[in-house]
Amino acid sequence: MNEQQLDLVFLALANSSRRLLLDLIAARPGCTLSQLQAEFSISRIGLMKHLQVLLDAGLVMAQKQGRERPLYFNPVPLQQIHQRWGDQYRDFWASQLLRLKAAVEQPDHTTTELTKDLL
Amino acid sequence: MNEQQLDLVFLALANSSRRLLLDLIAARPGCTLSQLQAEFSISRIGLMKHLQVLLDAGLVMAQKQGRERPLYFNPVPLQQIHQRWGDQYRDFWASQLLRLKAAVEQPDHTTTELTKDLL
DNA sequence: GTTATAGGTAACCTTTTAGTTACTTATGGA
DNA sequence: TCCATAAGTAACTAAAAGGTTACCTATAAC
C-alpha cells in the first residue's frame, strides 16, 4: 500500500458521515444507497459523493445489478493499516523502553524530560 | 474519543508530509521543527502548519523551552483507534463467518454473490 | 549590544471538500 | 405503455486545506 493509497483511506475515514456510511454498509452487506438515505440528514447527492470517496479508497465495493447497486464493505485496506501501524507502535514502545532502561541505569537518574513523558 | 476527535486524527494522518513528520518525531523524541526541516521540500511555514494539525489531533506534544520547542510523539490517540477499530473488524469477520456458515448450510448452496465476495 | 537563529503572525493564492438544486437515464412493475 | 424509483451528471457555492512570501518576536551566543 503506497502513500497515495494511504492518503485516500485516511481521508475517507476523516469524516463522520463517511464513517457512519461505512459502518452501515459493513453491517448490511448488499444494501443500496437509497436504503441508507434515511439515516442521514444530507441530500442524496451529498451522500453519493461520500460513497464515491469510500469507493476510491477501496473501502467499499459496488456491483451494479439492474437499476440497483448493492454495496459491500471491503476490510482489506483497514486490515493492512491496522497491521502496519500496530507494528510501528510496537516498535515505538520497544525503543522507548530501551531509552527508559538506559535513563534509569544512569548513575544520576533524576527524572529527565524524556522519562517524565513516559511515566 | 468522540467523532470530532476522530475527524482530527484521521485528517492529520491523511497527508504523507504529516505522516513523515510524525514518524520523524516518534523516532527522535525532543527534536525541533528546524532540525527536521531538511527532510522536507516545503517551506518552514508550510511545515509548521502541518505540525499544528498534528498538535490539534493530539498526536504530538510540544513544550516551549527557551527559544526552542522540543516535540514528542503521543501514541495514545492511535492506540485508541487501533484498539477500537480492531475490535470492530473482529466483529465484522465473526458476523461474516456466521453468514458464510448459514449460506453453506443451505440445501442449495451454489456460490452466491455474498460468498463469492468472501471466498 | 549586535547578530544569528528558532519560532510565530498576517495576508494572500489555488485547489479540494462538502454541500446544494436541477436535470437526465435506466429499469422494474402496474 | 406509463409511471415510480434507483442511480448518475452538471453546474454552482461556501468553506477548508495546503501552500507561498513578507514581516515580527524572543533568546542564545559572541
PDB file of C-alpha atoms (C1' of nucleotides) in Angstrom:
ATOM      1  CA  MET A   1       0.000   0.000   0.000  1.00  0.00           C
ATOM      2  CA  ASN A   2       1.649   3.212  -1.171  1.00  0.00           C
ATOM      3  CA  GLU A   3       1.468   6.725   0.247  1.00  0.00           C
ATOM      4  CA  GLN A   4      -1.198   7.858  -2.199  1.00  0.00           C
ATOM      5  CA  GLN A   5      -3.474   4.988  -1.203  1.00  0.00           C
ATOM      6  CA  LEU A   6      -2.898   5.752   2.471  1.00  0.00           C
ATOM      7  CA  ASP A   7      -3.951   9.338   1.779  1.00  0.00           C
ATOM      8  CA  LEU A   8      -7.194   8.098   0.240  1.00  0.00           C
ATOM      9  CA  VAL A   9      -8.027   5.704   3.061  1.00  0.00           C
ATOM     10  CA  PHE A  10      -7.295   8.140   5.880  1.00  0.00           C
ATOM     11  CA  LEU A  11      -9.072  10.939   4.069  1.00  0.00           C
ATOM     12  CA  ALA A  12     -12.098   8.691   3.644  1.00  0.00           C
ATOM     13  CA  LEU A  13     -12.143   7.991   7.377  1.00  0.00           C
ATOM     14  CA  ALA A  14     -11.712  11.657   8.322  1.00  0.00           C
ATOM     15  CA  ASN A  15     -15.436  12.420   8.179  1.00  0.00           C
ATOM     16  CA  SER A  16     -18.159  11.199  10.486  1.00  0.00           C
ATOM     17  CA  SER A  17     -20.797  10.873   7.754  1.00  0.00           C
ATOM     18  CA  ARG A  18     -18.462   8.615   5.812  1.00  0.00           C
ATOM     19  CA  ARG A  19     -17.588   6.577   8.898  1.00  0.00           C
ATOM     20  CA  LEU A  20     -21.307   6.101   9.582  1.00  0.00           C
ATOM     21  CA  LEU A  21     -21.905   5.142   5.954  1.00  0.00           C
ATOM     22  CA  LEU A  22     -19.066   2.635   6.116  1.00  0.00           C
ATOM     23  CA  ASP A  23     -20.409   1.170   9.360  1.00  0.00           C
ATOM     24  CA  LEU A  24     -23.878   0.785   7.862  1.00  0.00           C
ATOM     25  CA  ILE A  25     -22.543  -0.917   4.743  1.00  0.00           C
ATOM     26  CA  ALA A  26     -20.430  -3.262   6.853  1.00  0.00           C
ATOM     27  CA  ALA A  27     -23.478  -4.094   8.968  1.00  0.00           C
ATOM     28  CA  ARG A  28     -25.776  -4.667   5.975  1.00  0.00           C
ATOM     29  CA  PRO A  29     -23.846  -6.217   3.095  1.00  0.00           C
ATOM     30  CA  GLY A  30     -25.581  -5.756  -0.249  1.00  0.00           C
ATOM     31  CA  CYS A  31     -27.610  -2.755   0.793  1.00  0.00           C
ATOM     32  CA  THR A  32     -28.120   0.178  -1.584  1.00  0.00           C
ATOM     33  CA  LEU A  33     -27.611   3.894  -1.109  1.00  0.00           C
ATOM     34  CA  SER A  34     -31.300   4.758  -1.122  1.00  0.00           C
ATOM     35  CA  GLN A  35     -31.914   2.216   1.610  1.00  0.00           C
ATOM     36  CA  LEU A  36     -29.375   4.017   3.808  1.00  0.00           C
ATOM     37  CA  GLN A  37     -30.534   7.507   2.887  1.00  0.00           C
ATOM     38  CA  ALA A  38     -32.934   7.729   5.835  1.00  0.00           C
ATOM     39  CA  GLU A  39     -30.044   7.537   8.304  1.00  0.00           C
ATOM     40  CA  PHE A  40     -28.559  10.798   7.018  1.00  0.00           C
ATOM     41  CA  SER A  41     -29.603  14.409   7.064  1.00  0.00           C
ATOM     42  CA  ILE A  42     -27.728  15.374   3.906  1.00  0.00           C
ATOM     43  CA  SER A  43     -29.009  15.193   0.334  1.00  0.00           C
ATOM     44  CA  ARG A  44     -28.796  12.056  -1.769  1.00  0.00           C
ATOM     45  CA  ILE A  45     -26.143  13.622  -3.990  1.00  0.00           C
ATOM     46  CA  GLY A  46     -24.102  14.633  -0.982  1.00  0.00           C
ATOM     47  CA  LEU A  47     -24.310  11.084   0.278  1.00  0.00           C
ATOM     48  CA  MET A  48     -23.364   9.735  -3.159  1.00  0.00           C
ATOM     49  CA  LYS A  49     -20.233  11.855  -3.128  1.00  0.00           C
ATOM     50  CA  HIS A  50     -19.263  10.450   0.249  1.00  0.00           C
ATOM     51  CA  LEU A  51     -19.805   6.967  -1.150  1.00  0.00           C
ATOM     52  CA  GLN A  52     -17.528   7.813  -4.061  1.00  0.00           C
ATOM     53  CA  VAL A  53     -14.759   8.720  -1.612  1.00  0.00           C
ATOM     54  CA  LEU A  54     -15.151   5.338   0.098  1.00  0.00           C
ATOM     55  CA  LEU A  55     -15.075   3.597  -3.288  1.00  0.00           C
ATOM     56  CA  ASP A  56     -11.933   5.491  -4.321  1.00  0.00           C
ATOM     57  CA  ALA A  57     -10.279   4.394  -1.090  1.00  0.00           C
ATOM     58  CA  GLY A  58     -11.195   0.764  -1.784  1.00  0.00           C
ATOM     59  CA  LEU A  59     -13.153   0.569   1.461  1.00  0.00           C
ATOM     60  CA  VAL A  60     -16.407  -0.231  -0.328  1.00  0.00           C
ATOM     61  CA  MET A  61     -17.080  -2.403  -3.353  1.00  0.00           C
ATOM     62  CA  ALA A  62     -20.096  -1.949  -5.642  1.00  0.00           C
ATOM     63  CA  GLN A  63     -21.539  -4.030  -8.440  1.00  0.00           C
ATOM     64  CA  LYS A  64     -24.436  -2.659 -10.437  1.00  0.00           C
ATOM     65  CA  GLN A  65     -27.335  -5.082 -10.816  1.00  0.00           C
ATOM     66  CA  GLY A  66     -30.297  -3.837 -12.816  1.00  0.00           C
ATOM     67  CA  ARG A  67     -31.227  -0.429 -11.531  1.00  0.00           C
ATOM     68  CA  GLU A  68     -29.745  -1.144  -8.110  1.00  0.00           C
ATOM     69  CA  ARG A  69     -26.161  -1.049  -6.911  1.00  0.00           C
ATOM     70  CA  PRO A  70     -25.548  -3.270  -3.909  1.00  0.00           C
ATOM     71  CA  LEU A  71     -22.660  -2.211  -1.704  1.00  0.00           C
ATOM     72  CA  TYR A  72     -20.123  -4.283   0.198  1.00  0.00           C
ATOM     73  CA  PHE A  73     -17.595  -3.354   2.829  1.00  0.00           C
ATOM     74  CA  ASN A  74     -14.029  -4.311   1.960  1.00  0.00           C
ATOM     75  CA  PRO A  75     -11.955  -4.716   5.126  1.00  0.00           C
ATOM     76  CA  VAL A  76      -8.606  -5.289   3.400  1.00  0.00           C
ATOM     77  CA  PRO A  77      -7.272  -1.706   3.387  1.00  0.00           C
ATOM     78  CA  LEU A  78      -8.115  -1.282   7.052  1.00  0.00           C
ATOM     79  CA  GLN A  79      -6.550  -4.588   7.983  1.00  0.00           C
ATOM     80  CA  GLN A  80      -3.361  -3.576   6.208  1.00  0.00           C
ATOM     81  CA  ILE A  81      -3.225  -0.258   8.037  1.00  0.00           C
ATOM     82  CA  HIS A  82      -4.132  -1.909  11.299  1.00  0.00           C
ATOM     83  CA  GLN A  83      -1.265  -4.351  10.942  1.00  0.00           C
ATOM     84  CA  ARG A  84       1.366  -1.916   9.699  1.00  0.00           C
ATOM     85  CA  TRP A  85       0.629   0.760  12.272  1.00  0.00           C
ATOM     86  CA  GLY A  86       0.310  -1.793  15.011  1.00  0.00           C
ATOM     87  CA  ASP A  87       3.811  -2.986  14.236  1.00  0.00           C
ATOM     88  CA  GLN A  88       5.048   0.591  14.188  1.00  0.00           C
ATOM     89  CA  TYR A  89       3.752   1.294  17.660  1.00  0.00           C
ATOM     90  CA  ARG A  90       5.112  -1.930  18.986  1.00  0.00           C
ATOM     91  CA  ASP A  91       8.485  -0.757  17.683  1.00  0.00           C
ATOM     92  CA  PHE A  92       7.965   2.649  19.198  1.00  0.00           C
ATOM     93  CA  TRP A  93       7.191   1.264  22.619  1.00  0.00           C
ATOM     94  CA  ALA A  94      10.092  -1.139  22.430  1.00  0.00           C
ATOM     95  CA  SER A  95      12.543   1.657  21.617  1.00  0.00           C
ATOM     96  CA  GLN A  96      11.076   3.916  24.291  1.00  0.00           C
ATOM     97  CA  LEU A  97      11.502   1.173  26.881  1.00  0.00           C
ATOM     98  CA  LEU A  98      15.136   0.841  25.883  1.00  0.00           C
ATOM     99  CA  ARG A  99      15.580   4.570  26.373  1.00  0.00           C
ATOM    100  CA  LEU A 100      13.891   4.369  29.738  1.00  0.00           C
ATOM    101  CA  LYS A 101      16.102   1.479  30.767  1.00  0.00           C
ATOM    102  CA  ALA A 102      19.182   3.455  29.780  1.00  0.00           C
ATOM    103  CA  ALA A 103      17.931   6.524  31.645  1.00  0.00           C
ATOM    104  CA  VAL A 104      17.239   4.582  34.823  1.00  0.00           C
ATOM    105  CA  GLU A 105      20.593   2.844  34.733  1.00  0.00           C
ATOM    106  CA  GLN A 106      22.438   6.173  34.716  1.00  0.00           C
ATOM    107  CA  PRO A 107      24.359   6.913  37.954  1.00  0.00           C
ATOM    108  CA  ASP A 108      22.399  10.167  38.338  1.00  0.00           C
ATOM    109  CA  HIS A 109      18.865   9.260  37.306  1.00  0.00           C
ATOM    110  CA  THR A 110      16.833  12.314  38.205  1.00  0.00           C
ATOM    111  CA  THR A 111      13.590  12.336  36.288  1.00  0.00           C
ATOM    112  CA  THR A 112      14.537  13.704  32.882  1.00  0.00           C
ATOM    113  CA  GLU A 113      12.127  15.277  30.432  1.00  0.00           C
ATOM    114  CA  LEU A 114      12.020  12.073  28.469  1.00  0.00           C
ATOM    115  CA  THR A 115      11.176   9.827  31.374  1.00  0.00           C
ATOM    116  CA  LYS A 116       8.642  12.327  32.706  1.00  0.00           C
ATOM    117  CA  ASP A 117       6.949  11.989  29.334  1.00  0.00           C
ATOM    118  CA  LEU A 118       6.877   8.246  29.764  1.00  0.00           C
ATOM    119  CA  LEU A 119       5.934   7.710  33.377  1.00  0.00           C
TER     120      LEU A 119
ATOM    121  CA  MET B   1     -12.804   9.613  21.879  1.00  0.00           C
ATOM    122  CA  ASN B   2     -15.645  11.432  20.145  1.00  0.00           C
ATOM    123  CA  GLU B   3     -16.400  11.853  16.446  1.00  0.00           C
ATOM    124  CA  GLN B   4     -14.825  15.293  16.260  1.00  0.00           C
ATOM    125  CA  GLN B   5     -11.551  13.977  17.667  1.00  0.00           C
ATOM    126  CA  LEU B   6     -11.626  11.063  15.236  1.00  0.00           C
ATOM    127  CA  ASP B   7     -12.019  13.569  12.416  1.00  0.00           C
ATOM    128  CA  LEU B   8      -8.914  15.412  13.592  1.00  0.00           C
ATOM    129  CA  VAL B   9      -6.770  12.302  13.960  1.00  0.00           C
ATOM    130  CA  PHE B  10      -7.724  10.762  10.614  1.00  0.00           C
ATOM    131  CA  LEU B  11      -7.394  14.099   8.879  1.00  0.00           C
ATOM    132  CA  ALA B  12      -3.940  14.513  10.382  1.00  0.00           C
ATOM    133  CA  LEU B  13      -2.915  11.124   9.016  1.00  0.00           C
ATOM    134  CA  ALA B  14      -4.362  11.790   5.563  1.00  0.00           C
ATOM    135  CA  ASN B  15      -1.248  13.520   4.269  1.00  0.00           C
ATOM    136  CA  SER B  16       2.136  11.994   3.544  1.00  0.00           C
ATOM    137  CA  SER B  17       4.125  15.031   4.714  1.00  0.00           C
ATOM    138  CA  ARG B  18       2.365  14.850   8.058  1.00  0.00           C
ATOM    139  CA  ARG B  19       2.874  11.104   8.336  1.00  0.00           C
ATOM    140  CA  LEU B  20       6.587  11.607   7.643  1.00  0.00           C
ATOM    141  CA  LEU B  21       6.747  14.406  10.199  1.00  0.00           C
ATOM    142  CA  LEU B  22       5.039  12.200  12.760  1.00  0.00           C
ATOM    143  CA  ASP B  23       7.417   9.313  12.049  1.00  0.00           C
ATOM    144  CA  LEU B  24      10.430  11.595  12.449  1.00  0.00           C
ATOM    145  CA  ILE B  25       9.166  12.992  15.745  1.00  0.00           C
ATOM    146  CA  ALA B  26       8.461   9.496  17.039  1.00  0.00           C
ATOM    147  CA  ALA B  27      11.960   8.416  16.009  1.00  0.00           C
ATOM    148  CA  ARG B  28      13.672  11.436  17.575  1.00  0.00           C
ATOM    149  CA  PRO B  29      11.855  12.488  20.748  1.00  0.00           C
ATOM    150  CA  GLY B  30      12.611  16.076  21.739  1.00  0.00           C
ATOM    151  CA  CYS B  31      13.661  17.210  18.291  1.00  0.00           C
ATOM    152  CA  THR B  32      12.643  20.634  16.995  1.00  0.00           C
ATOM    153  CA  LEU B  33      10.998  21.701  13.768  1.00  0.00           C
ATOM    154  CA  SER B  34      14.069  23.359  12.310  1.00  0.00           C
ATOM    155  CA  GLN B  35      16.058  20.179  12.884  1.00  0.00           C
ATOM    156  CA  LEU B  36      13.562  18.274  10.753  1.00  0.00           C
ATOM    157  CA  GLN B  37      13.223  20.953   8.098  1.00  0.00           C
ATOM    158  CA  ALA B  38      15.940  19.416   5.900  1.00  0.00           C
ATOM    159  CA  GLU B  39      13.836  16.277   5.362  1.00  0.00           C
ATOM    160  CA  PHE B  40      11.113  18.267   3.614  1.00  0.00           C
ATOM    161  CA  SER B  41      10.827  20.153   0.363  1.00  0.00           C
ATOM    162  CA  ILE B  42       8.136  22.544   1.558  1.00  0.00           C
ATOM    163  CA  SER B  43       8.646  25.884   3.282  1.00  0.00           C
ATOM    164  CA  ARG B  44       9.120  26.222   7.020  1.00  0.00           C
ATOM    165  CA  ILE B  45       5.685  27.831   7.384  1.00  0.00           C
ATOM    166  CA  GLY B  46       4.078  25.042   5.410  1.00  0.00           C
ATOM    167  CA  LEU B  47       5.753  22.533   7.683  1.00  0.00           C
ATOM    168  CA  MET B  48       4.674  24.486  10.754  1.00  0.00           C
ATOM    169  CA  LYS B  49       1.066  24.308   9.595  1.00  0.00           C
ATOM    170  CA  HIS B  50       1.350  20.552   9.249  1.00  0.00           C
ATOM    171  CA  LEU B  51       2.755  20.391  12.755  1.00  0.00           C
ATOM    172  CA  GLN B  52      -0.193  22.409  14.020  1.00  0.00           C
ATOM    173  CA  VAL B  53      -2.556  19.807  12.542  1.00  0.00           C
ATOM    174  CA  LEU B  54      -0.693  17.053  14.399  1.00  0.00           C
ATOM    175  CA  LEU B  55      -0.847  19.091  17.612  1.00  0.00           C
ATOM    176  CA  ASP B  56      -4.581  19.692  17.195  1.00  0.00           C
ATOM    177  CA  ALA B  57      -5.079  15.961  16.760  1.00  0.00           C
ATOM    178  CA  GLY B  58      -3.130  15.273  19.946  1.00  0.00           C
ATOM    179  CA  LEU B  59      -0.613  13.153  18.062  1.00  0.00           C
ATOM    180  CA  VAL B  60       2.290  15.419  19.019  1.00  0.00           C
ATOM    181  CA  MET B  61       3.051  17.234  22.247  1.00  0.00           C
ATOM    182  CA  ALA B  62       5.210  20.352  22.463  1.00  0.00           C
ATOM    183  CA  GLN B  63       6.654  22.273  25.359  1.00  0.00           C
ATOM    184  CA  LYS B  64       8.434  25.523  24.682  1.00  0.00           C
ATOM    185  CA  GLN B  65      11.866  25.794  26.330  1.00  0.00           C
ATOM    186  CA  GLY B  66      13.763  28.992  25.745  1.00  0.00           C
ATOM    187  CA  ARG B  67      13.704  29.716  22.057  1.00  0.00           C
ATOM    188  CA  GLU B  68      13.287  26.070  21.162  1.00  0.00           C
ATOM    189  CA  ARG B  69      10.209  23.875  21.172  1.00  0.00           C
ATOM    190  CA  PRO B  70      11.025  20.188  21.577  1.00  0.00           C
ATOM    191  CA  LEU B  71       8.438  17.827  20.106  1.00  0.00           C
ATOM    192  CA  TYR B  72       7.194  14.482  21.368  1.00  0.00           C
ATOM    193  CA  PHE B  73       5.089  11.827  19.730  1.00  0.00           C
ATOM    194  CA  ASN B  74       1.961  10.905  21.691  1.00  0.00           C
ATOM    195  CA  PRO B  75       0.814   7.404  20.785  1.00  0.00           C
ATOM    196  CA  VAL B  76      -2.411   7.434  22.812  1.00  0.00           C
ATOM    197  CA  PRO B  77      -4.867   8.551  20.100  1.00  0.00           C
ATOM    198  CA  LEU B  78      -3.508   5.974  17.686  1.00  0.00           C
ATOM    199  CA  GLN B  79      -3.641   3.232  20.266  1.00  0.00           C
ATOM    200  CA  GLN B  80      -7.267   4.054  20.974  1.00  0.00           C
ATOM    201  CA  ILE B  81      -8.156   3.933  17.299  1.00  0.00           C
ATOM    202  CA  HIS B  82      -6.117   0.803  16.803  1.00  0.00           C
ATOM    203  CA  GLN B  83      -7.998  -0.924  19.593  1.00  0.00           C
ATOM    204  CA  ARG B  84     -11.482   0.263  18.715  1.00  0.00           C
ATOM    205  CA  TRP B  85     -11.207  -0.449  15.010  1.00  0.00           C
ATOM    206  CA  GLY B  86      -9.503  -3.730  15.674  1.00  0.00           C
ATOM    207  CA  ASP B  87     -12.465  -4.808  17.739  1.00  0.00           C
ATOM    208  CA  GLN B  88     -14.829  -3.621  15.043  1.00  0.00           C
ATOM    209  CA  TYR B  89     -13.146  -5.760  12.399  1.00  0.00           C
ATOM    210  CA  ARG B  90     -13.036  -8.746  14.648  1.00  0.00           C
ATOM    211  CA  ASP B  91     -16.794  -8.357  14.977  1.00  0.00           C
ATOM    212  CA  PHE B  92     -17.160  -7.926  11.247  1.00  0.00           C
ATOM    213  CA  TRP B  93     -15.241 -11.075  10.475  1.00  0.00           C
ATOM    214  CA  ALA B  94     -17.156 -13.002  13.076  1.00  0.00           C
ATOM    215  CA  SER B  95     -20.515 -11.964  11.619  1.00  0.00           C
ATOM    216  CA  GLN B  96     -19.350 -12.643   8.058  1.00  0.00           C
ATOM    217  CA  LEU B  97     -18.276 -16.131   9.079  1.00  0.00           C
ATOM    218  CA  LEU B  98     -21.729 -16.696  10.529  1.00  0.00           C
ATOM    219  CA  ARG B  99     -23.287 -15.621   7.234  1.00  0.00           C
ATOM    220  CA  LEU B 100     -20.962 -17.896   5.341  1.00  0.00           C
ATOM    221  CA  LYS B 101     -21.832 -20.771   7.611  1.00  0.00           C
ATOM    222  CA  ALA B 102     -25.530 -20.137   7.025  1.00  0.00           C
ATOM    223  CA  ALA B 103     -25.005 -19.890   3.261  1.00  0.00           C
ATOM    224  CA  VAL B 104     -23.058 -23.121   3.097  1.00  0.00           C
ATOM    225  CA  GLU B 105     -25.611 -24.958   5.188  1.00  0.00           C
ATOM    226  CA  GLN B 106     -28.431 -24.106   2.777  1.00  0.00           C
ATOM    227  CA  PRO B 107     -29.814 -27.137   0.841  1.00  0.00           C
ATOM    228  CA  ASP B 108     -28.931 -25.396  -2.451  1.00  0.00           C
ATOM    229  CA  HIS B 109     -25.587 -23.747  -1.768  1.00  0.00           C
ATOM    230  CA  THR B 110     -24.496 -22.507  -5.182  1.00  0.00           C
ATOM    231  CA  THR B 111     -21.931 -19.760  -4.792  1.00  0.00           C
ATOM    232  CA  THR B 112     -23.980 -16.666  -4.066  1.00  0.00           C
ATOM    233  CA  GLU B 113     -22.811 -13.125  -4.548  1.00  0.00           C
ATOM    234  CA  LEU B 114     -22.102 -12.817  -0.860  1.00  0.00           C
ATOM    235  CA  THR B 115     -19.996 -15.920  -0.594  1.00  0.00           C
ATOM    236  CA  LYS B 116     -18.181 -15.065  -3.828  1.00  0.00           C
ATOM    237  CA  ASP B 117     -17.260 -11.829  -2.147  1.00  0.00           C
ATOM    238  CA  LEU B 118     -15.869 -13.740   0.776  1.00  0.00           C
ATOM    239  CA  LEU B 119     -14.016 -16.647  -0.802  1.00  0.00           C
TER     240      LEU B 119
ATOM    241  C1'  DG C   1      24.844  45.347  22.396  1.00  0.00           C
ATOM    242  C1'  DT C   2      24.751  43.076  17.926  1.00  0.00           C
ATOM    243  C1'  DT C   3      23.694  39.418  15.487  1.00  0.00           C
ATOM    244  C1'  DA C   4      22.255  34.839  14.162  1.00  0.00           C
ATOM    245  C1'  DT C   5      18.731  31.628  14.960  1.00  0.00           C
ATOM    246  C1'  DA C   6      14.197  29.322  16.404  1.00  0.00           C
ATOM    247  C1'  DG C   7       9.822  30.314  16.287  1.00  0.00           C
ATOM    248  C1'  DG C   8       5.328  32.875  15.224  1.00  0.00           C
ATOM    249  C1'  DT C   9       1.751  36.088  12.525  1.00  0.00           C
ATOM    250  C1'  DA C  10      -0.545  38.049   8.672  1.00  0.00           C
ATOM    251  C1'  DA C  11      -2.088  38.202   4.216  1.00  0.00           C
ATOM    252  C1'  DC C  12      -2.660  36.071   0.137  1.00  0.00           C
ATOM    253  C1'  DC C  13      -3.481  32.435  -3.589  1.00  0.00           C
ATOM    254  C1'  DT C  14      -5.042  27.953  -5.621  1.00  0.00           C
ATOM    255  C1'  DT C  15      -7.152  23.575  -5.186  1.00  0.00           C
ATOM    256  C1'  DT C  16     -10.120  20.416  -2.877  1.00  0.00           C
ATOM    257  C1'  DT C  17     -14.129  19.306   0.096  1.00  0.00           C
ATOM    258  C1'  DA C  18     -18.712  19.294   1.149  1.00  0.00           C
ATOM    259  C1'  DG C  19     -22.759  20.539   0.116  1.00  0.00           C
ATOM    260  C1'  DT C  20     -26.762  22.236  -2.793  1.00  0.00           C
ATOM    261  C1'  DT C  21     -30.572  22.212  -6.887  1.00  0.00           C
ATOM    262  C1'  DA C  22     -31.966  20.886 -11.358  1.00  0.00           C
ATOM    263  C1'  DC C  23     -31.957  17.722 -14.904  1.00  0.00           C
ATOM    264  C1'  DT C  24     -31.218  13.049 -17.185  1.00  0.00           C
ATOM    265  C1'  DT C  25     -31.078   7.933 -17.612  1.00  0.00           C
ATOM    266  C1'  DA C  26     -32.382   3.307 -16.971  1.00  0.00           C
ATOM    267  C1'  DT C  27     -35.207  -0.327 -15.193  1.00  0.00           C
ATOM    268  C1'  DG C  28     -38.811  -2.802 -12.704  1.00  0.00           C
ATOM    269  C1'  DG C  29     -43.729  -3.058 -12.016  1.00  0.00           C
ATOM    270  C1'  DA C  30     -48.912  -1.897 -12.631  1.00  0.00           C
TER     271       DA C  30
ATOM    272  C1'  DT D   1     -47.437   1.694 -22.147  1.00  0.00           C
ATOM    273  C1'  DC D   2     -46.922   4.607 -18.323  1.00  0.00           C
ATOM    274  C1'  DC D   3     -45.136   5.528 -14.016  1.00  0.00           C
ATOM    275  C1'  DA D   4     -42.395   5.224  -9.952  1.00  0.00           C
ATOM    276  C1'  DT D   5     -37.919   4.624  -8.401  1.00  0.00           C
ATOM    277  C1'  DA D   6     -32.607   3.952  -8.133  1.00  0.00           C
ATOM    278  C1'  DA D   7     -28.913   5.974  -9.865  1.00  0.00           C
ATOM    279  C1'  DG D   8     -25.962   9.403 -12.301  1.00  0.00           C
ATOM    280  C1'  DT D   9     -24.434  14.216 -14.321  1.00  0.00           C
ATOM    281  C1'  DA D  10     -23.840  19.111 -14.465  1.00  0.00           C
ATOM    282  C1'  DA D  11     -23.272  23.377 -12.563  1.00  0.00           C
ATOM    283  C1'  DC D  12     -22.853  26.135  -8.788  1.00  0.00           C
ATOM    284  C1'  DT D  13     -21.460  27.869  -3.915  1.00  0.00           C
ATOM    285  C1'  DA D  14     -19.026  28.289   0.553  1.00  0.00           C
ATOM    286  C1'  DA D  15     -15.512  26.861   3.305  1.00  0.00           C
ATOM    287  C1'  DA D  16     -11.239  24.474   4.358  1.00  0.00           C
ATOM    288  C1'  DA D  17      -6.608  22.648   3.054  1.00  0.00           C
ATOM    289  C1'  DG D  18      -2.132  23.351   1.512  1.00  0.00           C
ATOM    290  C1'  DG D  19       0.993  26.227   0.151  1.00  0.00           C
ATOM    291  C1'  DT D  20       3.573  30.715  -0.511  1.00  0.00           C
ATOM    292  C1'  DT D  21       6.186  35.458   0.814  1.00  0.00           C
ATOM    293  C1'  DA D  22       6.972  39.117   3.922  1.00  0.00           C
ATOM    294  C1'  DC D  23       7.415  40.626   8.321  1.00  0.00           C
ATOM    295  C1'  DC D  24       7.748  40.335  13.597  1.00  0.00           C
ATOM    296  C1'  DT D  25       9.472  38.395  18.379  1.00  0.00           C
ATOM    297  C1'  DA D  26      12.370  36.306  21.551  1.00  0.00           C
ATOM    298  C1'  DT D  27      16.573  34.280  23.036  1.00  0.00           C
ATOM    299  C1'  DA D  28      21.236  32.348  22.870  1.00  0.00           C
ATOM    300  C1'  DA D  29      25.939  33.427  21.694  1.00  0.00           C
ATOM    301  C1'  DC D  30      29.610  36.243  20.684  1.00  0.00           C
TER     302       DC D  30
END
